[in-house]
PDB file of C-alpha atoms in Angstrom:
ATOM      1  CA  MET A   1     102.367  21.808   2.606  1.00 64.00           C
ATOM      2  CA  SER A   2     100.533  22.005   5.495  1.00 89.00           C
ATOM      3  CA  VAL A   3     102.275  24.189   8.490  1.00 87.00           C
ATOM      4  CA  ILE A   4     102.869  20.864  10.555  1.00 88.00           C
ATOM      5  CA  GLN A   5     104.434  18.469   7.888  1.00 93.00           C
ATOM      6  CA  GLU A   6     106.958  21.858   6.796  1.00 94.00           C
ATOM      7  CA  ASN A   7     107.720  22.269  11.018  1.00 92.00           C
ATOM      8  CA  ALA A   8     108.382  18.455  10.995  1.00 94.00           C
ATOM      9  CA  GLU A   9     110.765  18.126   7.562  1.00 95.00           C
ATOM     10  CA  LEU A  10     112.345  21.666   9.362  1.00 95.00           C
ATOM     11  CA  LEU A  11     112.809  19.198  12.692  1.00 95.00           C
ATOM     12  CA  THR A  12     114.427  16.802  10.804  1.00 95.00           C
ATOM     13  CA  GLU A  13     116.835  18.821   9.180  1.00 95.00           C
ATOM     14  CA  GLU A  14     117.776  20.429  11.897  1.00 94.00           C
ATOM     15  CA  GLY A  15     118.788  17.159  13.553  1.00 94.00           C
ATOM     16  CA  LYS A  16     120.692  15.839  10.245  1.00 92.00           C
ATOM     17  CA  LEU A  17     122.680  19.679  10.602  1.00 90.00           C
ATOM     18  CA  LEU A  18     123.587  18.655  14.204  1.00 88.00           C
ATOM     19  CA  GLN A  19     124.230  15.195  13.395  1.00 87.00           C
ATOM     20  CA  ALA A  20     126.452  16.063  10.610  1.00 84.00           C
ATOM     21  CA  VAL A  21     128.628  18.810  12.835  1.00 84.00           C
ATOM     22  CA  GLN A  22     128.550  15.978  15.893  1.00 84.00           C
ATOM     23  CA  ASN A  23     129.938  13.208  14.235  1.00 79.00           C
ATOM     24  CA  ASP A  24     132.375  14.148  11.289  1.00 69.00           C
ATOM     25  CA  PRO A  25     135.915  16.486  11.883  1.00 78.00           C
ATOM     26  CA  VAL A  26     134.506  19.885  11.784  1.00 71.00           C
ATOM     27  CA  VAL A  27     136.251  23.135  10.573  1.00 77.00           C
ATOM     28  CA  ASP A  28     135.206  26.523  11.594  1.00 71.00           C
ATOM     29  CA  TYR A  29     133.709  27.131   7.854  1.00 68.00           C
ATOM     30  CA  ASP A  30     131.397  24.122   8.768  1.00 82.00           C
ATOM     31  CA  ILE A  31     130.297  25.384  12.167  1.00 85.00           C
ATOM     32  CA  ASP A  32     129.645  28.772  10.274  1.00 88.00           C
ATOM     33  CA  ASP A  33     127.153  27.083   8.081  1.00 89.00           C
ATOM     34  CA  TYR A  34     125.710  25.383  10.433  1.00 90.00           C
ATOM     35  CA  ALA A  35     124.968  28.322  12.401  1.00 92.00           C
ATOM     36  CA  SER A  36     123.882  29.970   9.684  1.00 95.00           C
ATOM     37  CA  ARG A  37     121.260  27.190   8.347  1.00 95.00           C
ATOM     38  CA  LEU A  38     120.239  26.984  11.727  1.00 95.00           C
ATOM     39  CA  GLY A  39     119.400  30.436  11.938  1.00 97.00           C
ATOM     40  CA  SER A  40     117.359  30.261   9.184  1.00 97.00           C
ATOM     41  CA  ILE A  41     115.723  27.059   9.998  1.00 96.00           C
ATOM     42  CA  LEU A  42     114.936  28.854  13.231  1.00 96.00           C
ATOM     43  CA  ASP A  43     113.740  32.067  11.758  1.00 97.00           C
ATOM     44  CA  ARG A  44     110.756  29.876   9.063  1.00 96.00           C
ATOM     45  CA  LYS A  45     109.842  27.747  12.319  1.00 95.00           C
ATOM     46  CA  SER A  46     109.057  31.197  14.162  1.00 96.00           C
ATOM     47  CA  TYR A  47     106.961  32.305  11.500  1.00 96.00           C
ATOM     48  CA  LEU A  48     104.970  28.861  10.925  1.00 94.00           C
ATOM     49  CA  ILE A  49     104.134  29.060  14.783  1.00 94.00           C
ATOM     50  CA  SER A  50     103.110  32.801  14.263  1.00 95.00           C
ATOM     51  CA  CYS A  51     100.718  31.223  11.702  1.00 92.00           C
ATOM     52  CA  LEU A  52      99.444  28.534  13.755  1.00 92.00           C
ATOM     53  CA  LYS A  53      98.849  30.632  16.686  1.00 95.00           C
ATOM     54  CA  GLU A  54      96.637  33.002  14.131  1.00 95.00           C
ATOM     55  CA  LYS A  55      94.803  29.936  12.816  1.00 93.00           C
ATOM     56  CA  LEU A  56      93.866  28.640  16.681  1.00 95.00           C
ATOM     57  CA  SER A  57      92.779  32.100  17.639  1.00 97.00           C
ATOM     58  CA  SER A  58      90.517  32.619  14.524  1.00 97.00           C
ATOM     59  CA  PHE A  59      89.258  28.766  15.274  1.00 97.00           C
ATOM     60  CA  ARG A  60      88.788  29.779  19.062  1.00 98.00           C
ATOM     61  CA  THR A  61      86.825  32.748  17.742  1.00 97.00           C
ATOM     62  CA  GLN A  62      84.713  30.190  15.536  1.00 97.00           C
ATOM     63  CA  LEU A  63      83.623  28.238  18.556  1.00 97.00           C
ATOM     64  CA  GLN A  64      83.041  30.643  20.530  1.00 96.00           C
ATOM     65  CA  LYS A  65      80.691  32.012  18.119  1.00 95.00           C
ATOM     66  CA  GLU A  66      78.834  28.829  17.366  1.00 94.00           C
ATOM     67  CA  GLU A  67      78.391  28.292  21.287  1.00 93.00           C
ATOM     68  CA  GLU A  68      76.717  31.678  21.354  1.00 92.00           C
ATOM     69  CA  LEU A  69      74.715  30.922  18.598  1.00 91.00           C
ATOM     70  CA  SER A  70      73.556  27.553  20.125  1.00 88.00           C
ATOM     71  CA  LYS A  71      72.811  29.116  22.958  1.00 86.00           C
ATOM     72  CA  ASN A  72      70.650  31.661  21.314  1.00 86.00           C
ATOM     73  CA  ILE A  73      68.644  28.710  19.578  1.00 83.00           C
ATOM     74  CA  ASP A  74      68.326  26.935  22.790  1.00 75.00           C
ATOM     75  CA  SER A  75      66.836  30.098  24.577  1.00 78.00           C
ATOM     76  CA  LEU A  76      64.413  30.274  21.309  1.00 77.00           C
ATOM     77  CA  PRO A  77      60.928  28.951  22.302  1.00 79.00           C
ATOM     78  CA  GLY A  78      59.928  25.549  20.919  1.00 70.00           C
ATOM     79  CA  TYR A  79      63.197  24.165  20.829  1.00 59.00           C
TER      80      TYR A  79
END
């Protein structure tokens, strides 16, 4: 599953949790379960964002390398 898709699914789950807590009569253990599950979701989202940042950094590095190679080719005689 892609990181972006998983993040979207987590956001949907987060919304469902919030809706359940806001709409139904709530007891203390429901709030505890909500807080626990929300903490798990946020931890996972944090990890996914970190993975995306690493991929983005790698992508930017590749773009810079390609740009440097392109400049080197343009400076060769006959091009």
